Coordinates of C-alpha atoms in Angstrom, one line a residue:
Chain A
X1 CA 156.6 129.4 100.5
X2 CA 157.4 127.0 103.3
X3 CA 159.3 123.8 102.9
X4 CA 158.4 120.5 104.6
X5 CA 160.4 117.2 105.0
X6 CA 159.0 114.1 106.4
X7 CA 162.3 112.4 107.1
X8 CA 161.2 108.8 107.6
X9 CA 163.5 105.8 108.1
X10 CA 162.2 104.2 104.8
X11 CA 161.4 107.2 102.7
X12 CA 161.7 111.0 102.6
X13 CA 158.8 113.2 101.5
X14 CA 159.7 116.7 100.5
X15 CA 157.0 119.3 99.8
X16 CA 156.4 123.1 99.5
X17 CA 153.2 124.7 100.6
X18 CA 151.5 127.7 102.2
X19 CA 150.8 128.4 105.8
X20 CA 147.1 127.4 105.2
X21 CA 148.3 123.9 104.6
X22 CA 148.0 123.8 100.8
X23 CA 150.7 121.6 99.3
X24 CA 152.0 123.1 96.0
X25 CA 154.4 120.3 95.0
X26 CA 155.9 117.3 96.6
X27 CA 158.2 114.4 95.9
X28 CA 159.2 111.2 97.7
X29 CA 162.3 108.9 97.5
X30 CA 163.8 106.1 99.5
X31 CA 166.0 106.9 102.5
X32 CA 169.5 105.7 101.6
X33 CA 172.7 107.2 102.9
X34 CA 172.6 110.7 104.4
X35 CA 174.7 112.2 101.5
X36 CA 172.7 110.7 98.7
X37 CA 169.3 111.5 100.4
X38 CA 170.2 115.1 101.2
X39 CA 171.4 115.6 97.6
X40 CA 167.9 114.7 96.5
X41 CA 166.5 117.1 99.1
X42 CA 168.7 119.9 97.8
X43 CA 167.7 119.2 94.2
X44 CA 164.0 119.4 95.1
X45 CA 164.3 122.7 97.0
X46 CA 166.6 124.2 94.2
X47 CA 163.4 124.1 92.1
X48 CA 161.3 125.5 94.9
X49 CA 162.8 128.4 96.8
X50 CA 161.6 128.5 100.5
X51 CA 161.8 130.9 103.4
X52 CA 161.8 128.3 106.1
X53 CA 161.7 124.6 106.6
X54 CA 159.8 122.2 108.9
X55 CA 161.1 118.7 109.5
X56 CA 159.5 115.7 111.0
X57 CA 162.3 113.1 111.6
X58 CA 162.6 109.5 112.6
X59 CA 164.3 109.0 115.9
X60 CA 165.8 108.9 118.3
X61 CA 166.8 112.5 117.7
X62 CA 168.3 115.0 120.1
X63 CA 165.7 117.7 120.9
X64 CA 167.2 118.7 124.2
X65 CA 166.9 122.5 124.6
X66 CA 170.3 124.1 124.5
X67 CA 172.2 121.0 123.5
X68 CA 175.0 121.7 121.0
X69 CA 173.9 118.6 119.1
X70 CA 170.3 119.7 118.9
X71 CA 168.6 118.2 115.8
X72 CA 171.1 115.3 115.5
X73 CA 169.9 111.7 114.9
X74 CA 171.0 109.6 117.8
X75 CA 171.6 105.9 118.4
X76 CA 169.5 104.6 115.5
X77 CA 169.9 101.0 114.2
X78 CA 170.3 102.7 110.7
X79 CA 174.1 102.9 111.0
X80 CA 174.8 105.5 108.3
X81 CA 172.4 107.9 110.1
X82 CA 173.8 107.3 113.6
X83 CA 174.8 110.7 115.1
X84 CA 174.1 112.5 111.8
X85 CA 173.5 116.2 112.4
X86 CA 170.3 116.4 110.3
X87 CA 169.1 119.8 111.3
X88 CA 172.6 121.4 111.0
X89 CA 173.1 119.8 107.6
X90 CA 169.8 121.0 106.3
X91 CA 170.4 124.6 107.5
X92 CA 173.8 124.6 105.8
X93 CA 172.6 123.1 102.5
X94 CA 169.4 125.0 102.2
X95 CA 170.4 128.3 103.9
X96 CA 167.0 128.7 105.7
X97 CA 165.9 128.4 109.3
X98 CA 164.9 124.8 110.2
X99 CA 162.3 123.8 112.8
X100 CA 162.5 120.1 113.7
X101 CA 160.4 117.6 115.6
X102 CA 159.7 113.9 115.6
X103 CA 157.6 112.3 112.9
X104 CA 154.6 111.7 115.3
X105 CA 154.7 115.2 116.7
X106 CA 154.4 116.8 113.3
X107 CA 151.6 114.4 112.4
X108 CA 149.8 115.6 115.5
X109 CA 150.5 119.2 114.5
X110 CA 149.1 118.6 111.0
X111 CA 145.9 117.1 112.3
X112 CA 145.7 119.9 114.9
X113 CA 146.1 122.7 112.4
X114 CA 144.3 121.4 109.4
X115 CA 142.6 118.1 110.2
X116 CA 140.4 116.4 112.8
X117 CA 142.0 118.2 115.7
X118 CA 141.3 121.7 114.3
X119 CA 139.2 123.1 117.1
X120 CA 140.8 121.0 120.0
X121 CA 142.9 122.5 122.7
X122 CA 145.2 119.4 122.7
X123 CA 145.7 116.7 120.3
X124 CA 147.4 113.3 120.8
X125 CA 148.4 111.5 117.5
X126 CA 149.2 107.8 117.9
X127 CA 150.7 105.9 115.0
X128 CA 150.4 102.1 115.1
X129 CA 152.6 100.5 112.4
X130 CA 156.1 99.0 112.3
X131 CA 156.6 100.8 115.6
X132 CA 154.3 102.7 117.9
X133 CA 154.8 106.3 118.7
X134 CA 152.7 109.3 119.9
X135 CA 153.0 113.0 119.8
X136 CA 151.1 115.7 121.7
X137 CA 150.2 119.2 120.5
X138 CA 149.1 121.3 123.4
X139 CA 147.7 124.9 123.0
X140 CA 149.2 124.9 119.5
X141 CA 152.7 123.9 120.5
X142 CA 154.6 120.6 120.3
X143 CA 154.8 119.2 123.8
X144 CA 158.5 118.7 124.5
X145 CA 160.1 117.6 127.7
X146 CA 163.8 117.0 128.4
X147 CA 163.8 115.2 125.1
X148 CA 161.0 113.9 122.9
X149 CA 158.6 111.3 124.2
X150 CA 158.8 107.6 123.6
X151 CA 155.2 106.8 124.3
X152 CA 155.1 103.5 122.5
X153 CA 157.1 102.0 125.4
X154 CA 154.5 102.3 128.2
X155 CA 154.3 99.0 130.1
X156 CA 151.0 97.1 129.8
X157 CA 149.1 94.4 131.7
X158 CA 149.2 91.2 129.6
X159 CA 145.9 89.7 128.5
X160 CA 145.4 86.5 130.5
X161 CA 144.9 84.5 127.2
X162 CA 148.0 86.0 125.5
X163 CA 151.0 83.7 125.7
X164 CA 153.1 85.9 123.5
X165 CA 156.1 87.4 125.4
X166 CA 156.3 90.6 123.5
X167 CA 158.6 91.7 120.7
X168 CA 160.3 94.8 122.1
X169 CA 164.0 93.9 122.5
X170 CA 164.2 96.5 125.4
X171 CA 160.9 96.0 127.3
X172 CA 159.2 92.9 126.1
X173 CA 155.6 93.6 126.8
X174 CA 155.4 97.3 126.3
X175 CA 152.8 98.7 123.9
X176 CA 155.1 98.5 120.9
X177 CA 156.2 95.0 121.9
X178 CA 152.6 93.7 122.1
X179 CA 150.7 95.7 119.5
X180 CA 152.9 97.0 116.7
X181 CA 152.7 95.3 113.3
X182 CA 155.8 93.1 113.9
X183 CA 154.3 91.9 117.3
X184 CA 151.1 90.8 115.5
X185 CA 153.1 89.0 112.9
X186 CA 155.4 87.4 115.5
X187 CA 152.4 86.3 117.7
X188 CA 150.5 84.5 114.9
X189 CA 153.3 83.9 112.3
X190 CA 151.1 85.6 109.7
X191 CA 151.0 89.3 108.6
X192 CA 148.3 91.4 110.2
X193 CA 146.7 92.2 106.8
X194 CA 146.1 88.5 106.3
X195 CA 144.4 88.2 109.7
X196 CA 141.7 90.7 108.8
X197 CA 138.8 88.3 109.4
X198 CA 140.2 86.9 112.7
X199 CA 138.2 88.9 115.2
X200 CA 140.1 87.6 118.2
X201 CA 143.3 89.2 116.8
X202 CA 141.7 92.6 116.7
X203 CA 140.0 92.2 120.1
X204 CA 143.4 91.6 121.6
X205 CA 144.9 94.5 119.6
X206 CA 142.2 96.8 120.9
X207 CA 142.7 95.6 124.4
X208 CA 146.3 96.7 124.4
X209 CA 145.7 100.0 122.5
X210 CA 142.9 100.9 124.9
X211 CA 145.1 100.2 127.9
X212 CA 147.8 102.5 126.6
X213 CA 145.2 105.2 125.7
X214 CA 143.9 104.9 129.2
X215 CA 147.4 105.7 130.5
X216 CA 147.8 108.6 128.0
X217 CA 144.4 109.9 129.0
X218 CA 144.9 110.0 132.7
X219 CA 148.4 111.5 132.3
X220 CA 147.9 114.0 129.5
X221 CA 144.1 114.6 129.4
X222 CA 144.1 115.3 125.6
X223 CA 140.9 116.6 123.9
X224 CA 141.4 114.5 120.8
X225 CA 143.1 111.1 120.5
X226 CA 143.9 110.3 116.8
X227 CA 144.9 106.8 115.8
X228 CA 146.7 106.5 112.6
X229 CA 149.3 104.2 111.0
X230 CA 149.2 101.0 109.0
X231 CA 147.6 98.8 111.6
X232 CA 144.7 101.2 112.0
X233 CA 143.7 100.5 108.4
X234 CA 141.7 97.7 110.1
X235 CA 138.8 100.1 110.7
X236 CA 136.9 97.8 112.9
X237 CA 139.6 98.6 115.6
X238 CA 138.1 102.0 116.3
X239 CA 134.8 100.9 117.9
X240 CA 136.6 98.0 119.7
X241 CA 139.2 100.4 121.2
X242 CA 136.5 102.9 122.2
X243 CA 134.5 100.2 124.0
X244 CA 137.5 98.8 125.9
X245 CA 138.8 102.2 126.8
X246 CA 135.4 103.2 128.3
X247 CA 135.4 99.8 130.3
X248 CA 138.9 100.5 131.6
X249 CA 138.2 104.1 132.5
X250 CA 135.0 102.9 134.3
X251 CA 133.4 106.4 134.6
X252 CA 136.3 107.6 136.7
X253 CA 136.7 110.6 134.4
X254 CA 133.6 111.9 132.5
X255 CA 133.8 111.4 128.8
X256 CA 130.8 112.9 127.1
X257 CA 131.4 111.5 123.6
X258 CA 134.0 108.8 123.1
X259 CA 133.4 108.8 119.3
X260 CA 134.6 112.4 119.3
X261 CA 137.5 111.7 121.6
X262 CA 139.1 108.7 119.9
X263 CA 139.1 109.2 116.1
X264 CA 140.7 108.4 112.8
X265 CA 143.0 111.0 111.1
X266 CA 141.4 113.3 108.5
X267 CA 144.3 114.2 106.3
X268 CA 144.8 111.0 104.3
X269 CA 148.5 110.3 105.2
X270 CA 149.3 114.0 104.6
X271 CA 149.2 114.9 108.3
X272 CA 153.0 114.6 108.5
X273 CA 154.0 116.8 105.7
X274 CA 151.3 119.4 106.5
X275 CA 152.4 119.3 110.1
X276 CA 155.9 120.2 109.0
X277 CA 154.4 123.3 107.2
X278 CA 152.6 124.2 110.4
X279 CA 155.7 123.7 112.5
X280 CA 157.8 126.0 110.3
X281 CA 155.0 128.6 110.0
X282 CA 154.8 128.9 113.8
X283 CA 158.6 129.1 114.3
Chain B
X1 CA 151.9 140.2 149.6
X2 CA 150.6 137.1 148.0
X3 CA 148.1 134.7 149.6
X4 CA 148.3 130.9 149.4
X5 CA 145.8 128.2 150.3
X6 CA 146.6 124.5 150.3
X7 CA 143.0 123.3 150.2
X8 CA 143.3 119.7 151.2
X9 CA 140.6 117.2 151.9
X10 CA 141.7 116.8 155.5
X11 CA 143.1 120.2 156.3
X12 CA 143.4 123.7 154.9
X13 CA 146.7 125.6 155.1
X14 CA 146.6 129.4 154.6
X15 CA 149.7 131.5 154.2
X16 CA 151.0 134.9 153.1
X17 CA 154.3 135.4 151.5
X18 CA 156.5 137.1 149.0
X19 CA 157.2 136.1 145.4
X20 CA 160.7 134.9 146.4
X21 CA 158.9 132.1 148.4
X22 CA 159.4 133.5 151.9
X23 CA 156.4 132.6 154.1
X24 CA 155.5 135.5 156.5
X25 CA 152.7 133.9 158.4
X26 CA 150.5 130.8 158.1
X27 CA 147.8 128.8 159.8
X28 CA 146.2 125.4 159.4
X29 CA 142.8 124.0 160.4
X30 CA 140.7 120.9 159.6
X31 CA 138.5 120.9 156.5
X32 CA 134.9 120.8 157.7
X33 CA 132.0 122.3 155.8
X34 CA 132.6 124.8 153.0
X35 CA 131.0 127.6 154.9
X36 CA 132.8 127.0 158.2
X37 CA 136.1 126.4 156.4
X38 CA 135.9 129.5 154.2
X39 CA 134.9 131.6 157.3
X40 CA 138.3 130.7 158.8
X41 CA 140.0 131.5 155.5
X42 CA 138.4 134.9 155.5
X43 CA 139.4 135.5 159.1
X44 CA 143.1 134.7 158.3
X45 CA 143.2 137.0 155.3
X46 CA 141.4 139.8 157.1
X47 CA 144.6 140.1 159.2
X48 CA 146.8 139.8 156.2
X49 CA 145.8 141.9 153.2
X50 CA 146.9 140.3 149.9
X51 CA 147.0 141.4 146.2
X52 CA 146.3 137.9 144.8
X53 CA 145.8 134.4 145.8
X54 CA 147.1 131.0 144.7
X55 CA 145.2 127.8 145.5
X56 CA 146.1 124.2 145.4
X57 CA 142.9 122.2 145.8
X58 CA 141.9 118.6 146.3
X59 CA 140.0 117.2 143.4
X60 CA 138.4 116.3 141.2
X61 CA 138.1 120.0 140.2
X62 CA 137.0 121.6 137.0
X63 CA 140.0 123.2 135.4
X64 CA 138.6 123.1 131.8
X65 CA 139.6 126.2 130.0
X66 CA 136.5 128.4 129.2
X67 CA 134.1 126.3 131.4
X68 CA 131.6 128.4 133.3
X69 CA 132.2 126.2 136.3
X70 CA 136.0 126.6 136.2
X71 CA 137.4 126.2 139.7
X72 CA 134.5 124.2 141.0
X73 CA 135.1 121.0 143.1
X74 CA 133.4 118.1 141.2
X75 CA 132.1 114.7 142.1
X76 CA 134.1 114.2 145.4
X77 CA 133.2 111.7 148.0
X78 CA 133.2 114.6 150.5
X79 CA 129.5 115.4 150.0
X80 CA 129.4 118.9 151.4
X81 CA 132.1 119.9 148.9
X82 CA 130.5 118.3 145.9
X83 CA 130.0 120.9 143.1
X84 CA 131.2 123.7 145.4
X85 CA 132.4 126.7 143.4
X86 CA 135.6 127.1 145.4
X87 CA 137.4 129.6 143.1
X88 CA 134.3 131.8 142.6
X89 CA 133.6 131.8 146.4
X90 CA 137.2 132.8 147.2
X91 CA 137.2 135.5 144.7
X92 CA 133.9 136.8 146.1
X93 CA 134.9 136.6 149.8
X94 CA 138.5 137.9 149.4
X95 CA 138.0 140.3 146.4
X96 CA 141.3 139.4 144.8
X97 CA 142.2 137.5 141.6
X98 CA 142.5 133.7 142.3
X99 CA 144.7 131.3 140.4
X100 CA 143.8 127.6 141.1
X101 CA 145.4 124.3 140.3
X102 CA 145.5 120.8 141.9
X103 CA 147.4 120.1 145.1
X104 CA 150.0 118.1 143.2
X105 CA 150.6 120.6 140.5
X106 CA 151.2 123.4 143.1
X107 CA 153.6 121.0 145.0
X108 CA 155.4 120.6 141.7
X109 CA 155.4 124.4 141.1
X110 CA 156.9 124.9 144.6
X111 CA 159.7 122.5 144.1
X112 CA 160.3 123.9 140.6
X113 CA 160.5 127.5 141.8
X114 CA 162.2 127.3 145.1
X115 CA 163.2 123.7 145.7
X116 CA 165.0 120.7 144.2
X117 CA 163.6 121.4 140.7
X118 CA 165.0 125.0 140.7
X119 CA 167.2 124.7 137.6
X120 CA 165.2 122.0 135.7
X121 CA 163.2 122.7 132.6
X122 CA 160.4 120.3 133.7
X123 CA 159.5 118.8 137.0
X124 CA 157.1 116.0 137.9
X125 CA 156.0 115.8 141.5
X126 CA 154.5 112.5 142.6
X127 CA 152.8 112.3 146.0
X128 CA 152.4 108.8 147.5
X129 CA 150.1 108.8 150.4
X130 CA 146.4 108.1 151.0
X131 CA 146.1 108.5 147.3
X132 CA 148.6 108.9 144.5
X133 CA 148.7 111.9 142.2
X134 CA 151.3 113.7 140.1
X135 CA 151.6 117.1 138.6
X136 CA 153.9 118.4 135.9
X137 CA 155.5 121.9 135.6
X138 CA 156.9 122.4 132.1
X139 CA 158.9 125.5 131.2
X140 CA 157.6 127.2 134.3
X141 CA 154.0 126.6 133.7
X142 CA 151.5 124.0 135.1
X143 CA 150.9 121.4 132.5
X144 CA 147.2 121.3 131.9
X145 CA 145.2 119.3 129.3
X146 CA 141.5 119.3 128.7
X147 CA 141.3 118.9 132.5
X148 CA 143.8 118.1 135.2
X149 CA 145.7 114.8 135.1
X150 CA 144.8 111.8 137.2
X151 CA 148.2 110.2 137.0
X152 CA 147.7 107.9 139.9
X153 CA 145.4 105.8 137.8
X154 CA 147.9 104.4 135.3
X155 CA 147.5 100.7 134.9
X156 CA 150.3 98.4 136.0
X157 CA 151.6 94.9 135.4
X158 CA 151.0 92.9 138.6
X159 CA 154.0 91.4 140.3
X160 CA 153.9 87.6 139.8
X161 CA 154.1 87.1 143.6
X162 CA 151.4 89.7 144.5
X163 CA 148.0 88.1 145.1
X164 CA 146.4 91.3 146.1
X165 CA 143.7 92.4 143.7
X166 CA 144.2 96.2 144.1
X167 CA 142.2 98.6 146.2
X168 CA 141.1 101.1 143.6
X169 CA 137.3 100.9 143.4
X170 CA 137.4 102.1 139.7
X171 CA 140.4 100.3 138.3
X172 CA 141.6 97.7 140.8
X173 CA 145.3 97.3 139.9
X174 CA 146.2 100.8 138.9
X175 CA 149.1 102.5 140.6
X176 CA 146.9 104.0 143.4
X177 CA 145.1 100.7 143.8
X178 CA 148.4 98.8 144.3
X179 CA 150.7 101.3 146.0
X180 CA 148.9 104.0 147.9
X181 CA 148.9 103.8 151.7
X182 CA 145.5 102.1 152.0
X183 CA 146.6 99.5 149.4
X184 CA 149.6 98.6 151.5
X185 CA 147.4 98.3 154.6
X186 CA 144.8 96.3 152.8
X187 CA 147.4 93.9 151.3
X188 CA 149.1 93.1 154.7
X189 CA 146.3 94.0 157.2
X190 CA 148.9 96.3 158.9
X191 CA 149.7 100.0 158.5
X192 CA 152.7 100.8 156.3
X193 CA 154.5 102.5 159.2
X194 CA 154.5 99.3 161.2
X195 CA 156.0 97.4 158.2
X196 CA 159.1 99.5 158.1
X197 CA 161.5 96.5 158.6
X198 CA 159.8 94.2 156.2
X199 CA 162.0 94.6 153.1
X200 CA 159.8 92.6 150.8
X201 CA 157.0 95.2 151.4
X202 CA 159.2 98.0 150.1
X203 CA 160.6 96.0 147.2
X204 CA 157.1 95.5 146.0
X205 CA 156.2 99.1 146.6
X206 CA 159.3 100.2 144.6
X207 CA 158.4 97.7 141.8
X208 CA 155.0 99.4 141.3
X209 CA 156.3 103.0 141.7
X210 CA 159.2 102.3 139.3
X211 CA 156.8 101.0 136.7
X212 CA 154.6 104.1 136.9
X213 CA 157.7 106.3 136.7
X214 CA 158.8 104.4 133.6
X215 CA 155.4 105.3 132.0
X216 CA 155.6 108.9 133.1
X217 CA 159.2 109.1 131.8
X218 CA 158.5 107.8 128.3
X219 CA 155.4 109.9 128.0
X220 CA 156.5 113.2 129.6
X221 CA 160.3 113.1 129.6
X222 CA 160.6 115.2 132.7
X223 CA 164.0 116.5 133.9
X224 CA 163.3 115.9 137.6
X225 CA 161.0 113.3 139.2
X226 CA 160.3 114.2 142.8
X227 CA 158.7 111.7 145.1
X228 CA 156.9 113.0 148.1
X229 CA 154.0 112.1 150.4
X230 CA 153.6 110.0 153.6
X231 CA 154.7 106.6 152.1
X232 CA 158.0 108.2 150.9
X233 CA 159.0 108.8 154.5
X234 CA 160.4 105.2 154.1
X235 CA 163.6 106.6 152.7
X236 CA 165.0 103.3 151.7
X237 CA 162.4 103.4 148.9
X238 CA 164.4 105.9 146.9
X239 CA 167.4 103.7 146.0
X240 CA 165.1 100.7 145.4
X241 CA 162.9 102.7 143.0
X242 CA 165.9 104.1 141.1
X243 CA 167.3 100.6 140.7
X244 CA 164.1 99.1 139.4
X245 CA 163.4 102.1 137.1
X246 CA 166.8 101.6 135.5
X247 CA 166.2 97.9 135.1
X248 CA 162.8 98.6 133.4
X249 CA 164.1 101.3 131.1
X250 CA 166.9 98.9 130.1
X251 CA 169.1 101.6 128.5
X252 CA 166.4 102.5 126.0
X253 CA 166.7 106.1 126.9
X254 CA 170.0 107.5 128.2
X255 CA 169.8 108.5 131.8
X256 CA 173.1 110.1 132.9
X257 CA 172.5 110.3 136.6
X258 CA 169.5 108.5 138.0
X259 CA 170.2 110.0 141.5
X260 CA 169.7 113.4 140.1
X261 CA 166.6 112.4 138.1
X262 CA 164.6 110.6 140.9
X263 CA 164.8 112.7 144.0
X264 CA 163.2 113.6 147.4
X265 CA 161.5 117.0 147.8
X266 CA 163.6 119.7 149.3
X267 CA 161.0 122.0 150.9
X268 CA 160.0 120.0 154.0
X269 CA 156.2 119.8 153.3
X270 CA 156.1 123.5 152.3
X271 CA 156.2 122.8 148.6
X272 CA 152.4 123.1 148.4
X273 CA 152.0 126.4 150.0
X274 CA 155.1 127.8 148.3
X275 CA 153.8 126.5 145.0
X276 CA 150.6 128.5 145.6
X277 CA 152.6 131.6 146.0
X278 CA 154.5 130.9 142.8
X279 CA 151.3 130.1 140.9
X280 CA 149.7 133.4 142.0
X281 CA 152.9 135.4 141.4
X282 CA 153.0 134.1 137.8
X283 CA 149.3 134.8 137.0

């Protein structure tokens, strides 16, 4: 049996499953202090012995090859977790090998192994929610540079009709600053869910997401681009994003079927935990 | 002995060398028609028998894994080369295995194996000249998605003082449209080389390059970013780009030493041909 932990900033999901992606049992609890949270992790895996563990963690996290602090949470605004050696603690407490990646990379891995990206050579998973992040799986492996990507922070051209300055404290009008859930709320003073019928809101949202996807596409050339996360529950965004993406690309690179390129996830919010299983199975 | 061809749109460079990157002999000639050009290639390698060949080609080129037209030049404005099966023709004429990549990817491979990127885990080479392109080498291998990257076409925020619309026929104000040699010339009506003393020209150029580098950095997290090509002969650009990049990044990701991150090439315009040697040696 393989263990999985989706270690999110708000909640932890623990699961056990098989390499084929079947989940046998799972549990979820709020993320509190490291000690309290990891005690609950230990209790779950005490009932479910595992051979190895895959973890998808909130960030920033140290994934620098060869670093002595590999697998440590870095300068997060969640103070109790700042510089917490998550991977090392899990290895010590559970006495199994641990493979760790970011939450978005494991989501990408899940969709690549068991979901909509199953037969693709490369798979980019973008989550659009409280923040925006993206993870790439290329030829079955997590893409990993010097450290993990921070793709939500690409800089965008402002829409001429958008007076909002952007909500990212570091970059203002980067993708996350213009298009994450809190940016929508800050721009209109109303939560995104209550703006469902305001087409102009989603036209603007699609404009920014399409621009970022254009950048990801010319840089990474992924075969599948999967858009998930809370904001993407507005399903009308998908056709809007596809249309604007094709306009921006302007036939510069041939796209045979944009509906097969830019897609919704297939795993019903289980891509993260299933991706952890896949990550551990491959390690 | 290993063969190398830098197959550029203006000139072809042929060379033979050793896996350690030593070049034994080389020649260069203008790119004319495919038949005439490949006859010269054959003549050079008739004098220098090789075991295998590495090629860095102008694009767009088909590098889609499994495609029956793999290694074919695609819809280039150079009409005689359009849909020319470059890799297949070279294999046929020289009777050796051929490894092929884009010109920028082999330049990256050259600097990674023998130059300034020697001890880096990942190396992004950006060429800024008539066009702008970039290639990534990650853990010793050419990064390759569904097809090769087209990184020069990332979309940028216009500088508020820049009235120029951008020279890219497909995207207007993408990086190539705002910062390649022809964009500089179109903006001022004077060639870049004659603008050497006009600091505002290079401040603007650095502003656009730094923005694109910020996007590459958050997406790819490379360990080295090497800036080459004709426009980068204006050496004062390097410190300007580093400064603007650090401003844009705004401490969001820690960069210990920006002078070690953003650098000039070390191989004196031989990174391409040496990269072809490395590409073939690894294949």
